[in-house]
PDB file of C-alpha atoms in Angstrom:
ATOM      1  CA  UNK N  22       5.533  18.338   0.483  1.00  0.00           C
ATOM      2  CA  UNK N  23       6.570  14.900   0.429  1.00  0.00           C
ATOM      3  CA  UNK N  24       6.739  13.082  -3.447  1.00  0.00           C
ATOM      4  CA  UNK N  25       8.043   9.857  -4.585  1.00  0.00           C
ATOM      5  CA  UNK N  26       8.556   9.078  -8.347  1.00  0.00           C
ATOM      6  CA  UNK N  27       9.223   6.010  -9.501  1.00  0.00           C
ATOM      7  CA  UNK N  28      11.589   5.420 -12.924  1.00  0.00           C
ATOM      8  CA  UNK N  29      12.624   2.905 -14.702  1.00  0.00           C
ATOM      9  CA  UNK N  30      12.021   0.297 -17.944  1.00  0.00           C
ATOM     10  CA  UNK N  31       8.541  -0.476 -18.679  1.00  0.00           C
ATOM     11  CA  UNK N  32       9.498  -3.572 -20.370  1.00  0.00           C
ATOM     12  CA  UNK N  33      11.535  -6.001 -18.932  1.00  0.00           C
ATOM     13  CA  UNK N  34      12.522  -9.776 -20.805  1.00  0.00           C
ATOM     14  CA  UNK N  35      11.383 -12.959 -19.206  1.00  0.00           C
ATOM     15  CA  UNK N  36      13.957 -14.063 -17.013  1.00  0.00           C
ATOM     16  CA  UNK N  37      15.839 -10.997 -16.967  1.00  0.00           C
ATOM     17  CA  UNK N  38      15.910  -8.595 -13.652  1.00  0.00           C
ATOM     18  CA  UNK N  39      13.473  -6.072 -12.914  1.00  0.00           C
ATOM     19  CA  UNK N  40      15.035  -2.581 -12.006  1.00  0.00           C
ATOM     20  CA  UNK N  41      13.286   0.157 -10.805  1.00  0.00           C
ATOM     21  CA  UNK N  42      14.482   3.436  -8.770  1.00  0.00           C
ATOM     22  CA  UNK N  43      12.164   5.635  -6.477  1.00  0.00           C
ATOM     23  CA  UNK N  44      13.365   9.490  -6.234  1.00  0.00           C
ATOM     24  CA  UNK N  45      12.172  11.092  -2.935  1.00  0.00           C
ATOM     25  CA  UNK N  46      11.657  14.658  -2.658  1.00  0.00           C
ATOM     26  CA  UNK N  47       9.989  16.378   0.414  1.00  0.00           C
ATOM     27  CA  UNK N  48      11.733  14.460   2.917  1.00  0.00           C
ATOM     28  CA  UNK N  49      14.854  13.143   3.521  1.00  0.00           C
ATOM     29  CA  UNK N  50      15.606   9.091   3.471  1.00  0.00           C
ATOM     30  CA  UNK N  51      18.757   9.581   5.912  1.00  0.00           C
ATOM     31  CA  UNK N  52      16.418  11.189   8.524  1.00  0.00           C
ATOM     32  CA  UNK N  53      15.449   7.899   9.603  1.00  0.00           C
ATOM     33  CA  UNK N  54      11.776   9.067  10.722  1.00  0.00           C
ATOM     34  CA  UNK N  55      10.353   6.139   8.152  1.00  0.00           C
ATOM     35  CA  UNK N  56      11.089   2.851   6.223  1.00  0.00           C
ATOM     36  CA  UNK N  57      10.559   2.934   2.933  1.00  0.00           C
ATOM     37  CA  UNK N  58       8.929   0.778   0.182  1.00  0.00           C
ATOM     38  CA  UNK N  59       7.891  -0.815  -2.992  1.00  0.00           C
ATOM     39  CA  UNK N  60       4.463  -2.253  -3.133  1.00  0.00           C
ATOM     40  CA  UNK N  61       2.921  -3.994  -6.622  1.00  0.00           C
ATOM     41  CA  UNK N  62      -0.452  -4.252  -8.063  1.00  0.00           C
ATOM     42  CA  UNK N  63      -1.070  -7.171 -10.689  1.00  0.00           C
ATOM     43  CA  UNK N  64      -3.375  -5.860 -13.693  1.00  0.00           C
ATOM     44  CA  UNK N  65      -6.996  -5.571 -12.263  1.00  0.00           C
ATOM     45  CA  UNK N  66      -5.862  -7.253  -8.940  1.00  0.00           C
ATOM     46  CA  UNK N  67      -5.395  -6.344  -5.703  1.00  0.00           C
ATOM     47  CA  UNK N  68      -2.112  -4.837  -3.543  1.00  0.00           C
ATOM     48  CA  UNK N  69       0.917  -6.712  -2.855  1.00  0.00           C
ATOM     49  CA  UNK N  70       3.699  -5.717  -0.417  1.00  0.00           C
ATOM     50  CA  UNK N  71       7.431  -6.451  -2.011  1.00  0.00           C
ATOM     51  CA  UNK N  72       9.390  -5.324   0.930  1.00  0.00           C
ATOM     52  CA  UNK N  73      11.326  -2.390   2.892  1.00  0.00           C
ATOM     53  CA  UNK N  74      14.515  -0.355   3.555  1.00  0.00           C
ATOM     54  CA  UNK N  75      15.643   2.179   6.233  1.00  0.00           C
ATOM     55  CA  UNK N  76      18.094   4.769   5.578  1.00  0.00           C
ATOM     56  CA  UNK N  77      20.665   2.002   7.312  1.00  0.00           C
ATOM     57  CA  UNK N  78      20.253  -0.317   4.927  1.00  0.00           C
ATOM     58  CA  UNK N  79      18.301  -2.610   6.971  1.00  0.00           C
ATOM     59  CA  UNK N  80      15.563  -4.390   4.668  1.00  0.00           C
ATOM     60  CA  UNK N  81      12.537  -6.589   5.116  1.00  0.00           C
ATOM     61  CA  UNK N  82      11.008  -8.658   2.379  1.00  0.00           C
ATOM     62  CA  UNK N  83       7.709 -10.759   1.763  1.00  0.00           C
ATOM     63  CA  UNK N  84       8.732 -13.817   2.262  1.00  0.00           C
ATOM     64  CA  UNK N  85       6.564 -14.906  -1.009  1.00  0.00           C
ATOM     65  CA  UNK N  86       9.158 -12.824  -3.114  1.00  0.00           C
ATOM     66  CA  UNK N  87      11.973 -12.669  -0.923  1.00  0.00           C
ATOM     67  CA  UNK N  88      14.483 -15.201  -2.898  1.00  0.00           C
ATOM     68  CA  UNK N  89      14.022 -12.890  -6.016  1.00  0.00           C
ATOM     69  CA  UNK N  90      13.967  -9.454  -4.453  1.00  0.00           C
ATOM     70  CA  UNK N  91      16.946  -6.631  -3.423  1.00  0.00           C
ATOM     71  CA  UNK N  92      16.152  -3.144  -2.125  1.00  0.00           C
ATOM     72  CA  UNK N  93      19.462  -0.749  -1.682  1.00  0.00           C
ATOM     73  CA  UNK N  94      19.247   2.948  -0.592  1.00  0.00           C
ATOM     74  CA  UNK N  95      21.211   5.356  -2.177  1.00  0.00           C
ATOM     75  CA  UNK N  96      21.135   8.513   0.560  1.00  0.00           C
ATOM     76  CA  UNK N  97      23.151  10.731  -1.464  1.00  0.00           C
ATOM     77  CA  UNK N  98      20.732  10.684  -4.115  1.00  0.00           C
ATOM     78  CA  UNK N  99      17.533  10.643  -1.957  1.00  0.00           C
ATOM     79  CA  UNK N 100      16.679   7.545  -3.722  1.00  0.00           C
ATOM     80  CA  UNK N 101      15.790   3.549  -3.238  1.00  0.00           C
ATOM     81  CA  UNK N 102      15.467   0.603  -5.523  1.00  0.00           C
ATOM     82  CA  UNK N 103      14.086  -2.107  -6.659  1.00  0.00           C
ATOM     83  CA  UNK N 104      15.570  -5.091  -8.222  1.00  0.00           C
ATOM     84  CA  UNK N 105      13.455  -8.588  -8.637  1.00  0.00           C
ATOM     85  CA  UNK N 106      15.283 -11.093 -10.810  1.00  0.00           C
ATOM     86  CA  UNK N 107      14.140 -13.932 -13.089  1.00  0.00           C
ATOM     87  CA  UNK N 108      10.970 -12.080 -14.129  1.00  0.00           C
ATOM     88  CA  UNK N 109       8.208 -13.943 -15.826  1.00  0.00           C
ATOM     89  CA  UNK N 110       4.626 -12.761 -17.180  1.00  0.00           C
ATOM     90  CA  UNK N 111       3.546 -13.101 -13.223  1.00  0.00           C
ATOM     91  CA  UNK N 112       5.459 -10.072 -12.644  1.00  0.00           C
ATOM     92  CA  UNK N 113       3.946  -7.662 -15.002  1.00  0.00           C
ATOM     93  CA  UNK N 114       2.102  -4.910 -12.410  1.00  0.00           C
ATOM     94  CA  UNK N 115       1.792  -1.788 -11.558  1.00  0.00           C
ATOM     95  CA  UNK N 116       4.721  -0.889  -9.192  1.00  0.00           C
ATOM     96  CA  UNK N 117       4.749   1.752  -6.341  1.00  0.00           C
ATOM     97  CA  UNK N 118       7.225   3.202  -3.953  1.00  0.00           C
ATOM     98  CA  UNK N 119       5.792   4.545  -0.629  1.00  0.00           C
ATOM     99  CA  UNK N 120       6.614   6.018   2.853  1.00  0.00           C
ATOM    100  CA  UNK N 121       6.412   3.780   5.435  1.00  0.00           C
ATOM    101  CA  UNK N 122       4.781   5.144   8.879  1.00  0.00           C
ATOM    102  CA  UNK N 123       6.420   2.691  11.905  1.00  0.00           C
ATOM    103  CA  UNK N 124       5.832   2.318  15.471  1.00  0.00           C
ATOM    104  CA  UNK N 125       3.412  -0.014  17.034  1.00  0.00           C
ATOM    105  CA  UNK N 126       2.159  -1.022  13.136  1.00  0.00           C
ATOM    106  CA  UNK N 127       2.983   0.038  10.225  1.00  0.00           C
ATOM    107  CA  UNK N 128       0.947   1.831   7.288  1.00  0.00           C
ATOM    108  CA  UNK N 129       2.127   3.839   3.909  1.00  0.00           C
ATOM    109  CA  UNK N 130       0.897   7.713   4.371  1.00  0.00           C
ATOM    110  CA  UNK N 131       2.914   8.782   1.034  1.00  0.00           C
ATOM    111  CA  UNK N 132       2.820   7.068  -2.696  1.00  0.00           C
ATOM    112  CA  UNK N 133       4.357   7.174  -5.779  1.00  0.00           C
ATOM    113  CA  UNK N 134       2.300   7.406  -9.334  1.00  0.00           C
ATOM    114  CA  UNK N 135       3.585   4.309  -9.785  1.00  0.00           C
ATOM    115  CA  UNK N 136       4.583   2.695 -13.022  1.00  0.00           C
ATOM    116  CA  UNK N 137       3.573   0.213 -15.077  1.00  0.00           C
ATOM    117  CA  UNK N 138       5.846  -2.916 -15.541  1.00  0.00           C
ATOM    118  CA  UNK N 139       5.469  -5.407 -18.475  1.00  0.00           C
ATOM    119  CA  UNK N 140       7.201  -8.588 -18.762  1.00  0.00           C
ATOM    120  CA  UNK N 141       6.988  -9.871 -21.953  1.00  0.00           C
ATOM    121  CA  UNK N 142       9.639 -10.966 -24.904  1.00  0.00           C
TER     122      UNK N 142
ATOM    123  CA  UNK S  20      -0.934 -17.671   7.632  1.00  0.00           C
ATOM    124  CA  UNK S  21      -2.938 -14.876   8.296  1.00  0.00           C
ATOM    125  CA  UNK S  22      -5.756 -13.386   6.030  1.00  0.00           C
ATOM    126  CA  UNK S  23      -7.822 -10.459   5.728  1.00  0.00           C
ATOM    127  CA  UNK S  24     -10.909 -10.755   3.605  1.00  0.00           C
ATOM    128  CA  UNK S  25     -12.820  -7.843   2.475  1.00  0.00           C
ATOM    129  CA  UNK S  26     -16.439  -8.209   0.192  1.00  0.00           C
ATOM    130  CA  UNK S  27     -15.765  -7.639  -3.364  1.00  0.00           C
ATOM    131  CA  UNK S  28     -18.073  -5.142  -3.650  1.00  0.00           C
ATOM    132  CA  UNK S  29     -20.383  -2.699  -1.645  1.00  0.00           C
ATOM    133  CA  UNK S  30     -23.481  -0.587  -3.407  1.00  0.00           C
ATOM    134  CA  UNK S  31     -25.054   2.464  -2.080  1.00  0.00           C
ATOM    135  CA  UNK S  32     -27.236   5.518  -2.870  1.00  0.00           C
ATOM    136  CA  UNK S  33     -25.802   8.847  -2.897  1.00  0.00           C
ATOM    137  CA  UNK S  34     -26.098  10.441   0.659  1.00  0.00           C
ATOM    138  CA  UNK S  35     -27.064   7.216   2.502  1.00  0.00           C
ATOM    139  CA  UNK S  36     -23.756   5.402   4.674  1.00  0.00           C
ATOM    140  CA  UNK S  37     -21.081   3.029   3.240  1.00  0.00           C
ATOM    141  CA  UNK S  38     -19.809   0.180   5.437  1.00  0.00           C
ATOM    142  CA  UNK S  39     -16.893  -1.697   4.305  1.00  0.00           C
ATOM    143  CA  UNK S  40     -15.568  -4.951   6.141  1.00  0.00           C
ATOM    144  CA  UNK S  41     -12.477  -6.307   6.946  1.00  0.00           C
ATOM    145  CA  UNK S  42     -12.360  -9.604   8.629  1.00  0.00           C
ATOM    146  CA  UNK S  43      -9.214 -11.379  10.170  1.00  0.00           C
ATOM    147  CA  UNK S  44      -8.881 -13.606  13.078  1.00  0.00           C
ATOM    148  CA  UNK S  45      -9.255 -11.581  16.132  1.00  0.00           C
ATOM    149  CA  UNK S  46      -8.297  -8.322  13.784  1.00  0.00           C
ATOM    150  CA  UNK S  47      -9.069  -5.947  16.831  1.00  0.00           C
ATOM    151  CA  UNK S  48      -6.030  -6.691  18.586  1.00  0.00           C
ATOM    152  CA  UNK S  49      -3.946  -5.030  15.856  1.00  0.00           C
ATOM    153  CA  UNK S  50      -4.332  -1.900  14.098  1.00  0.00           C
ATOM    154  CA  UNK S  51      -5.767  -1.677  10.749  1.00  0.00           C
ATOM    155  CA  UNK S  52      -5.610   1.057   8.208  1.00  0.00           C
ATOM    156  CA  UNK S  53      -7.861   1.675   5.055  1.00  0.00           C
ATOM    157  CA  UNK S  54      -6.594   3.009   1.425  1.00  0.00           C
ATOM    158  CA  UNK S  55      -8.832   4.731  -1.254  1.00  0.00           C
ATOM    159  CA  UNK S  56      -7.919   3.742  -4.975  1.00  0.00           C
ATOM    160  CA  UNK S  57      -9.643   5.652  -7.958  1.00  0.00           C
ATOM    161  CA  UNK S  58      -9.206   4.008 -11.088  1.00  0.00           C
ATOM    162  CA  UNK S  59      -5.472   4.961 -12.490  1.00  0.00           C
ATOM    163  CA  UNK S  60      -4.783   6.334  -9.696  1.00  0.00           C
ATOM    164  CA  UNK S  61      -2.647   5.525  -6.559  1.00  0.00           C
ATOM    165  CA  UNK S  62      -3.928   4.432  -3.411  1.00  0.00           C
ATOM    166  CA  UNK S  63      -4.348   7.095  -0.876  1.00  0.00           C
ATOM    167  CA  UNK S  64      -4.560   6.344   3.066  1.00  0.00           C
ATOM    168  CA  UNK S  65      -7.988   7.527   4.302  1.00  0.00           C
ATOM    169  CA  UNK S  66      -7.905   5.967   7.710  1.00  0.00           C
ATOM    170  CA  UNK S  67      -4.910   4.966  10.086  1.00  0.00           C
ATOM    171  CA  UNK S  68      -4.181   3.153  13.146  1.00  0.00           C
ATOM    172  CA  UNK S  69      -7.969   2.360  13.205  1.00  0.00           C
ATOM    173  CA  UNK S  70      -9.968   5.040  13.104  1.00  0.00           C
ATOM    174  CA  UNK S  71      -7.469   8.142  12.851  1.00  0.00           C
ATOM    175  CA  UNK S  72      -7.607  10.457   9.891  1.00  0.00           C
ATOM    176  CA  UNK S  73      -4.498  12.042   8.029  1.00  0.00           C
ATOM    177  CA  UNK S  74      -4.595  15.764   7.303  1.00  0.00           C
ATOM    178  CA  UNK S  75      -6.876  16.545   4.390  1.00  0.00           C
ATOM    179  CA  UNK S  76      -9.472  13.272   4.514  1.00  0.00           C
ATOM    180  CA  UNK S  77     -13.195  14.373   5.481  1.00  0.00           C
ATOM    181  CA  UNK S  78     -14.646  13.587   8.350  1.00  0.00           C
ATOM    182  CA  UNK S  79     -17.139  11.446   6.580  1.00  0.00           C
ATOM    183  CA  UNK S  80     -14.709   8.982   6.586  1.00  0.00           C
ATOM    184  CA  UNK S  81     -14.436   6.717   9.945  1.00  0.00           C
ATOM    185  CA  UNK S  82     -13.150   3.223  11.199  1.00  0.00           C
ATOM    186  CA  UNK S  83     -14.196   0.927  14.156  1.00  0.00           C
ATOM    187  CA  UNK S  84     -11.791  -2.255  15.067  1.00  0.00           C
ATOM    188  CA  UNK S  85     -13.330  -4.925  16.935  1.00  0.00           C
ATOM    189  CA  UNK S  86     -13.299  -8.809  17.488  1.00  0.00           C
ATOM    190  CA  UNK S  87     -12.858  -9.989  14.526  1.00  0.00           C
ATOM    191  CA  UNK S  88     -13.823  -7.272  12.152  1.00  0.00           C
ATOM    192  CA  UNK S  89     -12.918  -3.900  11.343  1.00  0.00           C
ATOM    193  CA  UNK S  90     -14.809  -1.461   9.517  1.00  0.00           C
ATOM    194  CA  UNK S  91     -14.465   1.643   7.179  1.00  0.00           C
ATOM    195  CA  UNK S  92     -17.452   3.789   7.341  1.00  0.00           C
ATOM    196  CA  UNK S  93     -18.224   6.347   4.888  1.00  0.00           C
ATOM    197  CA  UNK S  94     -21.356   8.854   5.613  1.00  0.00           C
ATOM    198  CA  UNK S  95     -23.089  10.893   3.220  1.00  0.00           C
ATOM    199  CA  UNK S  96     -21.460   8.920   0.668  1.00  0.00           C
ATOM    200  CA  UNK S  97     -20.933  11.210  -2.577  1.00  0.00           C
ATOM    201  CA  UNK S  98     -20.160  10.167  -6.228  1.00  0.00           C
ATOM    202  CA  UNK S  99     -16.532  10.727  -6.150  1.00  0.00           C
ATOM    203  CA  UNK S 100     -16.628   8.592  -3.054  1.00  0.00           C
ATOM    204  CA  UNK S 101     -16.748   5.793  -5.974  1.00  0.00           C
ATOM    205  CA  UNK S 102     -13.317   3.663  -5.425  1.00  0.00           C
ATOM    206  CA  UNK S 103     -11.652   0.402  -4.712  1.00  0.00           C
ATOM    207  CA  UNK S 104     -11.019   0.409  -0.992  1.00  0.00           C
ATOM    208  CA  UNK S 105      -8.076  -1.780   0.946  1.00  0.00           C
ATOM    209  CA  UNK S 106      -7.515  -2.578   4.504  1.00  0.00           C
ATOM    210  CA  UNK S 107      -4.239  -3.304   5.592  1.00  0.00           C
ATOM    211  CA  UNK S 108      -2.674  -4.639   9.057  1.00  0.00           C
ATOM    212  CA  UNK S 109       0.494  -5.481  10.069  1.00  0.00           C
ATOM    213  CA  UNK S 110       2.018  -6.734  12.981  1.00  0.00           C
ATOM    214  CA  UNK S 111       5.131  -9.071  13.964  1.00  0.00           C
ATOM    215  CA  UNK S 112       3.034 -12.083  13.467  1.00  0.00           C
ATOM    216  CA  UNK S 113       1.207 -11.185   9.935  1.00  0.00           C
ATOM    217  CA  UNK S 114       3.177  -9.266   8.124  1.00  0.00           C
ATOM    218  CA  UNK S 115       2.421  -6.847   6.162  1.00  0.00           C
ATOM    219  CA  UNK S 116      -0.627  -7.690   4.367  1.00  0.00           C
ATOM    220  CA  UNK S 117      -3.608  -5.882   2.537  1.00  0.00           C
ATOM    221  CA  UNK S 118      -6.986  -7.410   2.029  1.00  0.00           C
ATOM    222  CA  UNK S 119      -8.473  -8.132  -1.354  1.00  0.00           C
ATOM    223  CA  UNK S 120      -9.993  -4.807  -1.750  1.00  0.00           C
ATOM    224  CA  UNK S 121     -13.780  -3.731  -2.000  1.00  0.00           C
ATOM    225  CA  UNK S 122     -15.334  -1.795  -5.138  1.00  0.00           C
ATOM    226  CA  UNK S 123     -17.316   0.997  -4.050  1.00  0.00           C
ATOM    227  CA  UNK S 124     -20.408   1.872  -6.128  1.00  0.00           C
ATOM    228  CA  UNK S 125     -22.485   4.685  -6.027  1.00  0.00           C
ATOM    229  CA  UNK S 126     -25.597   4.215  -7.252  1.00  0.00           C
TER     230      UNK S 126
END
């Protein structure tokens, strides 16, 4: 059973960098069969894809966030991470990590439970 | 940029059929995926590649996609189906994109 678990600070100060880690169990990131992604959901709103990474380190980001986002991978720990710089209150959201099935299309088959990050001083 | 539009809400009585649409320009030319999200929970994939169901998803959930409209159909709706539903698309021109979500209310 594939499981993903987000971890990181629940409170971030404006202008600072948000950092989250997703730990994967039940699958190996280095297996190379999937991509690994971050998605967020503003309170009471819809889903917004942030970006994803392949085990090799190749990344692809949502153009609207690209200038502030870095996703990295640590295959030795079976983890991948999100860094979002220069945060504002508009970055307050529940952040999910998810596994991405890729091929002719792309979709998310397993999700973490999500973690709420609040940006406030 | 590409946009996919869902109705904000759909209401249906128990036992009836709910249809949730996802409208986009020529959406029938790409694959559409659907997620169910209950309050306080992570989204769950219920339909992928227009009409396929992941293991464990009831046959009551089905999908179709043609022209400018993709549709998630939930037959014999139950109280437990009450949730937000999101469509999602991807291709090389649209990037990865979610619809705005539809709140399904079971009357």
